[in-house]
Tab-separated table of C-alpha atoms and ligand atoms in Angstrom:
chain	number	residue	atom	x	y	z
A	1	MET	CA	-58.974	18.536	-54.038
A	2	LYS	CA	-55.976	19.810	-52.124
A	3	LYS	CA	-56.672	21.415	-49.078
A	4	THR	CA	-55.881	25.104	-48.689
A	5	LYS	CA	-53.333	25.559	-45.663
A	6	LEU	CA	-54.612	28.468	-43.685
A	7	ALA	CA	-52.930	30.172	-40.829
A	8	VAL	CA	-55.188	31.859	-38.194
A	9	ILE	CA	-53.594	34.530	-36.360
A	10	PHE	CA	-55.534	35.862	-33.117
A	11	GLY	CA	-54.640	37.725	-30.196
A	12	GLY	CA	-52.341	40.492	-30.621
A	13	LYS	CA	-50.624	43.232	-28.708
A	14	SER	CA	-53.716	45.630	-28.815
A	15	SER	CA	-56.301	46.867	-26.514
A	16	GLU	CA	-58.632	44.489	-28.389
A	17	TYR	CA	-56.646	41.478	-27.778
A	18	LEU	CA	-59.633	39.778	-25.833
A	19	ILE	CA	-62.156	40.741	-28.584
A	20	SER	CA	-59.885	39.143	-30.939
A	21	LEU	CA	-59.901	35.825	-29.228
A	22	HIS	CA	-63.683	35.850	-29.317
A	23	SER	CA	-63.904	36.577	-32.945
A	24	ALA	CA	-61.167	34.074	-33.722
A	25	ALA	CA	-63.130	31.226	-31.818
A	26	SER	CA	-66.232	31.894	-33.818
A	27	ALA	CA	-64.296	31.838	-37.130
A	28	ILE	CA	-62.492	28.834	-36.384
A	29	LYS	CA	-65.366	26.793	-35.495
A	30	ASN	CA	-66.933	27.609	-38.865
A	31	ILE	CA	-63.642	26.713	-41.131
A	32	PRO	CA	-64.642	23.477	-42.944
A	33	ASN	CA	-62.104	20.833	-42.323
A	34	ASP	CA	-62.456	19.222	-45.752
A	35	LYS	CA	-61.389	22.312	-47.243
A	36	PHE	CA	-58.734	23.720	-45.223
A	37	ASP	CA	-55.876	22.413	-43.126
A	38	VAL	CA	-55.662	25.032	-40.355
A	39	THR	CA	-52.732	26.141	-38.296
A	40	LEU	CA	-53.364	28.267	-35.313
A	41	ILE	CA	-51.020	31.161	-34.425
A	42	GLY	CA	-51.634	33.339	-31.199
A	43	ILE	CA	-50.223	36.453	-30.399
A	44	THR	CA	-49.984	37.102	-26.527
A	45	SER	CA	-50.687	40.474	-25.298
A	46	GLU	CA	-47.132	41.074	-25.068
A	47	GLY	CA	-46.550	40.460	-28.649
A	48	LYS	CA	-45.139	36.857	-28.492
A	49	TRP	CA	-46.138	34.774	-31.463
A	50	LEU	CA	-46.862	30.956	-30.455
A	51	TYR	CA	-47.977	28.058	-32.524
A	52	PHE	CA	-51.071	26.713	-30.611
A	53	PRO	CA	-52.163	23.053	-31.191
A	54	GLY	CA	-55.052	23.463	-28.568
A	55	SER	CA	-58.876	23.621	-28.496
A	56	ILE	CA	-61.179	26.539	-29.311
A	57	GLU	CA	-62.045	26.871	-25.757
A	58	GLU	CA	-58.791	27.669	-24.697
A	59	ILE	CA	-58.692	30.554	-27.246
A	60	ASP	CA	-62.312	31.672	-26.009
A	61	ASN	CA	-61.257	31.638	-22.354
A	62	ASN	CA	-57.784	33.056	-22.870
A	63	THR	CA	-55.818	30.137	-21.426
A	64	TRP	CA	-54.369	29.211	-25.038
A	65	PHE	CA	-50.953	30.410	-24.125
A	66	GLU	CA	-50.771	28.015	-21.020
A	67	ASN	CA	-50.834	25.120	-23.251
A	68	PRO	CA	-47.634	23.045	-22.981
A	69	ASN	CA	-47.319	22.261	-26.422
A	70	CYS	CA	-47.423	25.706	-27.845
A	71	CYS	CA	-43.941	26.685	-28.979
A	72	GLU	CA	-42.434	29.622	-30.808
A	73	MET	CA	-43.676	30.348	-34.221
A	74	ILE	CA	-41.655	32.770	-36.628
A	75	LEU	CA	-43.113	34.243	-40.093
A	76	SER	CA	-40.314	33.634	-42.310
A	77	PRO	CA	-38.978	36.428	-44.347
A	78	ASP	CA	-38.234	33.995	-47.114
A	79	ALA	CA	-40.604	34.924	-49.919
A	80	VAL	CA	-40.016	31.431	-51.516
A	81	LEU	CA	-40.715	29.464	-48.554
A	82	LYS	CA	-43.889	31.332	-47.858
A	83	GLY	CA	-44.822	30.203	-44.317
A	84	PHE	CA	-43.667	30.017	-40.902
A	85	ILE	CA	-40.740	28.590	-38.826
A	86	LYS	CA	-41.934	26.553	-36.135
A	87	LEU	CA	-39.309	26.212	-33.151
A	88	ASN	CA	-40.255	23.064	-31.430
A	89	ASN	CA	-39.757	22.674	-27.799
A	90	ASP	CA	-37.386	19.825	-28.230
A	91	LYS	CA	-35.025	22.153	-30.004
A	92	THR	CA	-35.746	20.940	-33.696
A	93	PHE	CA	-37.727	23.271	-36.128
A	94	ASP	CA	-40.097	22.833	-38.999
A	95	LYS	CA	-40.898	24.697	-41.826
A	96	VAL	CA	-44.742	25.298	-42.170
A	97	GLU	CA	-46.023	26.257	-45.647
A	98	ILE	CA	-48.838	28.448	-45.702
A	99	ASP	CA	-51.353	29.244	-48.667
A	100	CYS	CA	-53.044	31.976	-46.932
A	101	VAL	CA	-53.093	34.055	-43.657
A	102	PHE	CA	-56.544	34.995	-41.905
A	103	PRO	CA	-55.609	37.837	-39.323
A	104	ILE	CA	-58.258	37.836	-36.772
A	105	LEU	CA	-56.507	40.819	-35.132
A	106	HIS	CA	-58.594	43.940	-33.999
A	107	GLY	CA	-56.797	47.332	-33.575
A	108	LYS	CA	-52.995	48.198	-33.532
A	109	HIS	CA	-50.532	45.809	-34.627
A	110	GLY	CA	-52.844	43.948	-36.684
A	111	GLU	CA	-55.680	45.728	-38.395
A	112	ASP	CA	-53.431	48.569	-38.908
A	113	GLY	CA	-51.496	47.272	-41.939
A	114	THR	CA	-48.601	46.121	-39.770
A	115	ILE	CA	-49.148	42.280	-40.356
A	116	GLN	CA	-50.515	43.038	-43.541
A	117	GLY	CA	-47.285	44.560	-44.637
A	118	LEU	CA	-45.437	41.621	-43.401
A	119	CYS	CA	-47.572	39.187	-45.334
A	120	GLU	CA	-47.086	41.322	-48.480
A	121	LEU	CA	-43.129	41.485	-48.147
A	122	TYR	CA	-43.075	37.570	-47.543
A	123	GLY	CA	-45.572	36.957	-50.581
A	124	ILE	CA	-48.490	35.299	-48.633
A	125	PRO	CA	-51.894	35.852	-49.541
A	126	PHE	CA	-53.984	37.205	-46.521
A	127	VAL	CA	-57.770	37.811	-45.816
A	128	GLY	CA	-58.921	41.411	-45.799
A	129	CYS	CA	-57.497	44.776	-47.041
A	130	ASP	CA	-54.034	45.276	-47.990
A	131	MET	CA	-51.345	47.178	-45.876
A	132	LEU	CA	-52.070	50.765	-47.159
A	133	SER	CA	-55.878	50.329	-46.953
A	134	SER	CA	-55.745	49.064	-43.632
A	135	ALA	CA	-53.408	51.785	-42.227
A	136	LEU	CA	-55.531	54.599	-43.839
A	137	CYS	CA	-58.805	53.110	-42.401
A	138	MET	CA	-57.191	52.594	-38.929
A	139	ASP	CA	-55.832	55.987	-38.561
A	140	LYS	CA	-58.892	58.274	-38.242
A	141	GLU	CA	-57.028	61.342	-39.268
A	142	PHE	CA	-55.965	59.766	-42.386
A	143	THR	CA	-59.545	58.303	-43.216
A	144	HIS	CA	-60.786	61.990	-43.036
A	145	ILE	CA	-57.804	63.271	-45.246
A	146	VAL	CA	-58.575	60.703	-47.954
A	147	CYS	CA	-62.211	61.046	-47.801
A	148	ASN	CA	-62.162	64.654	-47.750
A	149	SER	CA	-60.251	64.734	-51.011
A	150	LYS	CA	-62.688	62.103	-52.413
A	151	ASN	CA	-65.889	64.091	-51.485
A	152	ILE	CA	-66.976	61.576	-49.119
A	153	LYS	CA	-69.051	63.225	-45.998
A	154	MET	CA	-67.707	63.027	-42.585
A	155	ALA	CA	-67.855	64.902	-39.261
A	156	PRO	CA	-66.038	68.306	-39.144
A	157	TYR	CA	-62.947	67.463	-37.421
A	158	MET	CA	-59.358	68.415	-36.058
A	159	ALA	CA	-56.392	66.274	-35.263
A	160	VAL	CA	-54.086	67.182	-32.191
A	161	VAL	CA	-50.850	65.425	-31.390
A	162	ASN	CA	-49.527	65.399	-27.864
A	163	GLU	CA	-46.411	67.390	-28.221
A	164	LYS	CA	-44.531	68.777	-25.349
A	165	ASN	CA	-45.583	72.281	-25.570
A	166	LEU	CA	-49.347	71.347	-26.340
A	167	ASP	CA	-51.360	74.066	-24.490
A	168	LEU	CA	-54.751	72.545	-23.887
A	169	LYS	CA	-56.620	75.900	-22.972
A	170	ASP	CA	-55.150	77.302	-26.377
A	171	THR	CA	-56.229	74.235	-28.267
A	172	TYR	CA	-59.962	74.220	-26.694
A	173	LYS	CA	-60.426	77.702	-28.029
A	174	LYS	CA	-59.146	76.485	-31.748
A	175	VAL	CA	-61.493	73.670	-31.200
A	176	LEU	CA	-64.699	75.889	-30.348
A	177	GLU	CA	-63.690	78.317	-33.486
A	178	ASN	CA	-63.828	74.960	-35.777
A	179	LEU	CA	-66.311	72.778	-34.407
A	180	SER	CA	-69.501	72.818	-32.203
A	181	LEU	CA	-70.167	71.325	-29.000
A	182	PRO	CA	-70.945	68.479	-28.037
A	183	ILE	CA	-67.654	67.203	-29.375
A	184	PHE	CA	-66.270	63.814	-29.716
A	185	ILE	CA	-62.561	63.078	-28.760
A	186	LYS	CA	-61.065	59.800	-29.960
A	187	PRO	CA	-57.640	58.363	-30.015
A	188	ALA	CA	-56.685	58.349	-33.869
A	189	ASN	CA	-55.793	54.817	-33.577
A	190	ALA	CA	-57.757	52.678	-31.598
A	191	GLY	CA	-61.099	50.842	-31.706
A	192	SER	CA	-64.056	49.366	-29.481
A	193	SER	CA	-64.339	52.856	-28.307
A	194	TYR	CA	-61.562	52.673	-26.075
A	195	GLY	CA	-60.442	56.220	-25.164
A	196	ILE	CA	-63.434	57.956	-26.575
A	197	SER	CA	-65.463	60.521	-24.672
A	198	LYS	CA	-68.110	63.000	-25.806
A	199	ILE	CA	-67.491	66.483	-24.116
A	200	ARG	CA	-69.589	69.736	-23.391
A	201	ASN	CA	-67.218	72.158	-21.644
A	202	TYR	CA	-63.517	72.856	-20.889
A	203	ASP	CA	-63.333	70.611	-17.909
A	204	GLU	CA	-64.329	67.639	-19.749
A	205	PHE	CA	-62.446	68.702	-22.575
A	206	GLU	CA	-59.111	68.342	-20.517
A	207	LYS	CA	-60.173	64.961	-19.006
A	208	GLY	CA	-61.129	63.713	-22.565
A	209	MET	CA	-57.907	64.801	-24.019
A	210	ASN	CA	-55.947	63.044	-21.441
A	211	PHE	CA	-57.948	59.959	-21.438
A	212	ALA	CA	-57.348	59.871	-25.276
A	213	PHE	CA	-53.909	60.444	-25.199
A	214	ASP	CA	-53.504	57.275	-23.028
A	215	HIS	CA	-54.249	55.351	-25.996
A	216	ASP	CA	-52.696	57.390	-28.432
A	217	ARG	CA	-50.128	60.226	-29.263
A	218	LYS	CA	-52.687	61.771	-31.710
A	219	VAL	CA	-56.169	62.419	-31.046
A	220	ILE	CA	-59.372	63.333	-33.407
A	221	LEU	CA	-62.035	65.917	-32.369
A	222	GLU	CA	-65.424	65.693	-34.196
A	223	SER	CA	-68.438	67.686	-33.834
A	224	THR	CA	-71.318	65.376	-33.087
A	225	ILE	CA	-73.380	64.148	-35.823
A	226	GLU	CA	-77.130	63.818	-35.039
A	227	GLY	CA	-79.068	61.012	-36.032
A	228	PHE	CA	-78.413	57.026	-35.619
A	229	GLU	CA	-75.796	54.855	-36.738
A	230	ILE	CA	-76.132	52.336	-39.681
A	231	GLY	CA	-73.450	49.904	-41.158
A	232	CYS	CA	-72.898	48.038	-44.255
A	233	ALA	CA	-71.057	44.785	-44.833
A	234	VAL	CA	-68.887	44.998	-47.832
A	235	LEU	CA	-67.021	42.009	-49.325
A	236	GLY	CA	-64.877	41.709	-52.556
A	237	ASN	CA	-62.167	42.929	-54.631
A	238	GLY	CA	-62.996	44.328	-58.035
A	239	GLU	CA	-66.611	43.057	-57.862
A	240	ILE	CA	-68.268	44.148	-54.884
A	241	LEU	CA	-70.929	42.524	-52.699
A	242	ILE	CA	-72.870	44.397	-50.092
A	243	GLY	CA	-74.882	42.753	-47.223
A	244	GLU	CA	-77.748	44.152	-45.382
A	245	VAL	CA	-77.754	47.549	-43.867
A	246	ASP	CA	-78.050	47.287	-40.055
A	247	GLU	CA	-78.827	49.839	-37.473
A	248	ILE	CA	-77.842	50.478	-33.900
A	249	GLU	CA	-80.797	51.554	-31.882
A	250	MET	CA	-79.246	53.414	-28.844
A	251	TYR	CA	-80.236	55.565	-25.697
A	252	LYS	CA	-76.763	56.359	-24.274
A	253	ASP	CA	-74.416	59.211	-25.266
A	254	PHE	CA	-72.752	56.695	-27.623
A	255	PHE	CA	-71.859	53.252	-28.654
A	256	ASP	CA	-69.316	52.596	-25.829
A	257	TYR	CA	-67.543	49.355	-25.070
A	258	ASN	CA	-69.995	48.156	-22.813
A	259	GLU	CA	-72.841	48.667	-25.215
A	260	LYS	CA	-70.964	47.119	-28.111
A	261	TYR	CA	-70.222	43.919	-26.135
A	262	HIS	CA	-72.826	43.590	-23.533
A	263	SER	CA	-75.570	45.482	-25.075
A	264	THR	CA	-77.242	46.961	-21.883
A	265	THR	CA	-79.442	49.306	-23.634
A	266	SER	CA	-78.572	49.109	-27.204
A	267	LYS	CA	-79.938	47.091	-29.907
A	268	ILE	CA	-78.823	45.953	-33.292
A	269	HIS	CA	-81.443	45.873	-35.900
A	270	CYS	CA	-80.413	44.015	-39.048
A	271	PRO	CA	-82.064	44.916	-41.222
A	272	ALA	CA	-82.169	48.682	-40.361
A	273	ARG	CA	-85.780	50.245	-39.868
A	274	ILE	CA	-85.235	52.550	-42.729
A	275	SER	CA	-86.737	52.750	-46.209
A	276	ASP	CA	-85.638	50.617	-49.099
A	277	GLU	CA	-84.668	53.885	-51.035
A	278	LEU	CA	-82.243	54.903	-47.923
A	279	LYS	CA	-80.805	51.288	-47.982
A	280	LEU	CA	-80.024	51.470	-51.370
A	281	GLU	CA	-78.332	54.826	-51.000
A	282	ALA	CA	-76.444	53.529	-47.748
A	283	LYS	CA	-75.360	50.617	-49.851
A	284	GLU	CA	-74.043	52.984	-52.656
A	285	THR	CA	-72.367	55.135	-50.194
A	286	ALA	CA	-70.865	52.288	-48.416
A	287	LYS	CA	-69.440	51.068	-51.881
A	288	CYS	CA	-67.878	54.410	-52.747
A	289	ILE	CA	-66.200	54.534	-49.477
A	290	TYR	CA	-64.971	50.863	-50.029
A	291	LYS	CA	-63.545	52.006	-53.325
A	292	ALA	CA	-61.964	55.397	-52.179
A	293	LEU	CA	-60.118	53.848	-49.298
A	294	GLU	CA	-58.983	50.979	-51.846
A	295	CYS	CA	-60.477	48.390	-49.600
A	296	SER	CA	-60.300	44.760	-50.715
A	297	GLY	CA	-61.538	41.429	-49.224
A	298	MET	CA	-63.893	42.807	-46.685
A	299	ALA	CA	-64.821	45.948	-44.500
A	300	ARG	CA	-67.798	47.036	-42.341
A	301	ILE	CA	-68.597	50.508	-42.929
A	302	ASP	CA	-70.015	52.319	-40.250
A	303	MET	CA	-72.094	55.628	-41.185
A	304	PHE	CA	-74.564	57.925	-39.498
A	305	LEU	CA	-77.870	58.814	-40.668
A	306	THR	CA	-79.132	62.170	-39.783
A	307	PRO	CA	-82.491	63.340	-39.125
A	308	THR	CA	-82.522	64.977	-42.825
A	309	ASN	CA	-81.459	61.600	-44.140
A	310	GLU	CA	-77.801	62.363	-44.985
A	311	ILE	CA	-75.556	59.586	-45.002
A	312	ILE	CA	-72.224	60.474	-43.278
A	313	LEU	CA	-69.077	58.062	-42.710
A	314	ASN	CA	-68.174	57.600	-39.270
A	315	GLU	CA	-65.411	54.740	-39.761
A	316	VAL	CA	-64.179	51.851	-41.684
A	317	ASN	CA	-63.432	48.738	-39.809
A	318	THR	CA	-61.126	46.498	-42.002
A	319	ILE	CA	-61.251	43.412	-39.530
A	320	PRO	CA	-64.712	43.978	-38.168
A	321	GLY	CA	-65.878	41.880	-35.106
A	322	LEU	CA	-66.367	38.361	-36.300
A	323	THR	CA	-68.210	36.407	-33.443
A	324	SER	CA	-71.140	34.394	-34.599
A	325	VAL	CA	-73.446	37.410	-33.126
A	326	SER	CA	-71.363	40.012	-34.676
A	327	ARG	CA	-72.677	42.595	-37.128
A	328	TYR	CA	-70.566	41.665	-40.275
A	329	PRO	CA	-71.704	37.998	-40.280
A	330	SER	CA	-75.197	39.009	-39.690
A	331	MET	CA	-75.449	41.620	-42.398
A	332	VAL	CA	-73.750	39.009	-44.788
A	333	LYS	CA	-76.198	36.174	-43.825
A	334	VAL	CA	-79.369	38.432	-43.828
A	335	GLY	CA	-78.419	40.522	-47.160
A	336	LEU	CA	-76.350	37.880	-49.089
A	337	ASN	CA	-77.783	34.414	-47.766
A	338	MET	CA	-74.465	33.598	-47.276
A	339	GLY	CA	-73.399	31.578	-43.822
A	340	TYR	CA	-70.257	31.966	-41.814
A	341	THR	CA	-68.703	29.043	-43.384
A	342	GLU	CA	-69.483	30.369	-46.876
A	343	LEU	CA	-68.314	33.522	-45.867
A	344	ILE	CA	-64.808	32.261	-44.918
A	345	ILE	CA	-64.423	30.388	-48.056
A	346	GLU	CA	-65.216	33.309	-49.845
A	347	LEU	CA	-62.594	35.534	-48.020
A	348	VAL	CA	-59.946	33.175	-48.517
A	349	ASN	CA	-60.865	32.802	-51.971
A	350	LEU	CA	-60.821	36.632	-52.548
A	351	ALA	CA	-57.374	36.840	-50.605
A	352	MET	CA	-55.834	34.046	-53.065
A	353	ASN	CA	-57.173	35.897	-56.024
A	354	ARG	CA	-56.413	39.392	-55.367
B	1	ADP	N1	-68.872	62.547	-34.653
B	1	ADP	C1	-69.570	61.552	-34.027
B	1	ADP	N2	-70.857	61.962	-33.840
B	1	ADP	C2	-71.835	61.096	-33.212
B	1	ADP	N3	-71.235	59.914	-32.772
B	1	ADP	C3	-70.187	59.812	-32.591
B	1	ADP	C4	-69.168	60.500	-33.358
B	1	ADP	N4	-67.716	59.737	-33.491
B	1	ADP	C5	-68.211	58.750	-32.731
B	1	ADP	N5	-69.356	58.589	-32.095
B	1	ADP	C6	-69.912	57.594	-31.394
B	1	ADP	O1	-69.002	56.949	-30.718
B	1	ADP	C7	-68.862	55.439	-31.123
B	1	ADP	C8	-67.419	54.960	-31.496
B	1	ADP	O2	-66.590	55.918	-32.173
B	1	ADP	P1	-65.662	55.275	-33.384
B	1	ADP	O3	-65.337	56.397	-34.370
B	1	ADP	O4	-66.593	54.147	-34.187
B	1	ADP	O5	-64.608	54.602	-32.801
B	1	ADP	P2	-64.163	53.050	-32.539
B	1	ADP	O6	-63.069	52.867	-33.710
B	1	ADP	O7	-63.647	52.887	-31.145
B	1	ADP	O8	-65.362	52.150	-32.791
B	1	ADP	C9	-69.498	55.610	-32.352
B	1	ADP	O9	-69.990	54.077	-32.692
B	1	ADP	C10	-70.686	56.510	-31.987
B	1	ADP	O10	-71.479	56.049	-31.098
B	2	MG	MG1	-66.604	52.337	-34.364
């Protein structure tokens, strides 16, 4: 059987660059060589695209771009070529045809529809949600707008743009009229809890707003949802598969960067310690959210379960963490009995049959 020519893109000009390296390293380890011809393309944190012929370790320890055999790689805008132009170090160039792109990029310039748009323009199938869906899920204001219009419950919210004449004192008044303390302040477009704070008074509000504005021109304010966080791994295009529901057990204010990647006080339970009825409801809700935001390929749907057993959407991650201990592959393994290698085969299959 002919092997599928798969381009894995990792890194990226995003605050989640390093996380992408770990996700990519795990995914690459699990790509079966008998089915795929893999081309590795790294994007440096400055945004330079490089062909990378080295080892997984160099990706994992962030030395990959120092490999002397790296060379420039350009995604060709030629929809007939469908692939990349490799600018070799000896000044020659090669055309590298690709059947499918697997962007393993988190956050801005990767998970937000930009790479997806390029692939759509150049006619190359790619793993994960399309351009529109990726952009909607990345921008927390637009996730709210679409979900509100489709009757999907989310926290009460406000969006604030960092304009020249923004008066924070005045904004705080409006915030208190519309939302209830404590309030979450989040950059509209970020991830891994970067720029997020939970505030209880004006001083914290001012600090939190400036902190969030360091990450994005637009921030989202949300009333705090009581309860705990659950997640669902969703997989598919028209026909949808749902993995096990997981749960984040936490003793801190929120699931911050440190907890996400070092789990000091938090713990992920997969399956979640909730009733079968609630699990079923969470899965059904996740499916509705996936459809409402026109997701395809994959997404991890993060929700809250309140003390009165209400399920409320927090956010949708269109390129969820993909390390071997990440939530998405674990939920797929536990719920669908699908290992990481099978998952990759399925994701590429979904991309090529969209
Ligand atoms: N409205 C909210 N109510 C309660 N907790 C929240 C709320 N919004 C965010 N959080 C907490 O902050 C964490 C990060 O927020 P999230 O919207 O998921 O941002 P990111 O895209 O950075 O992961 C969540 O996992 C949760 O612990
Ligand atoms: Mg999150």
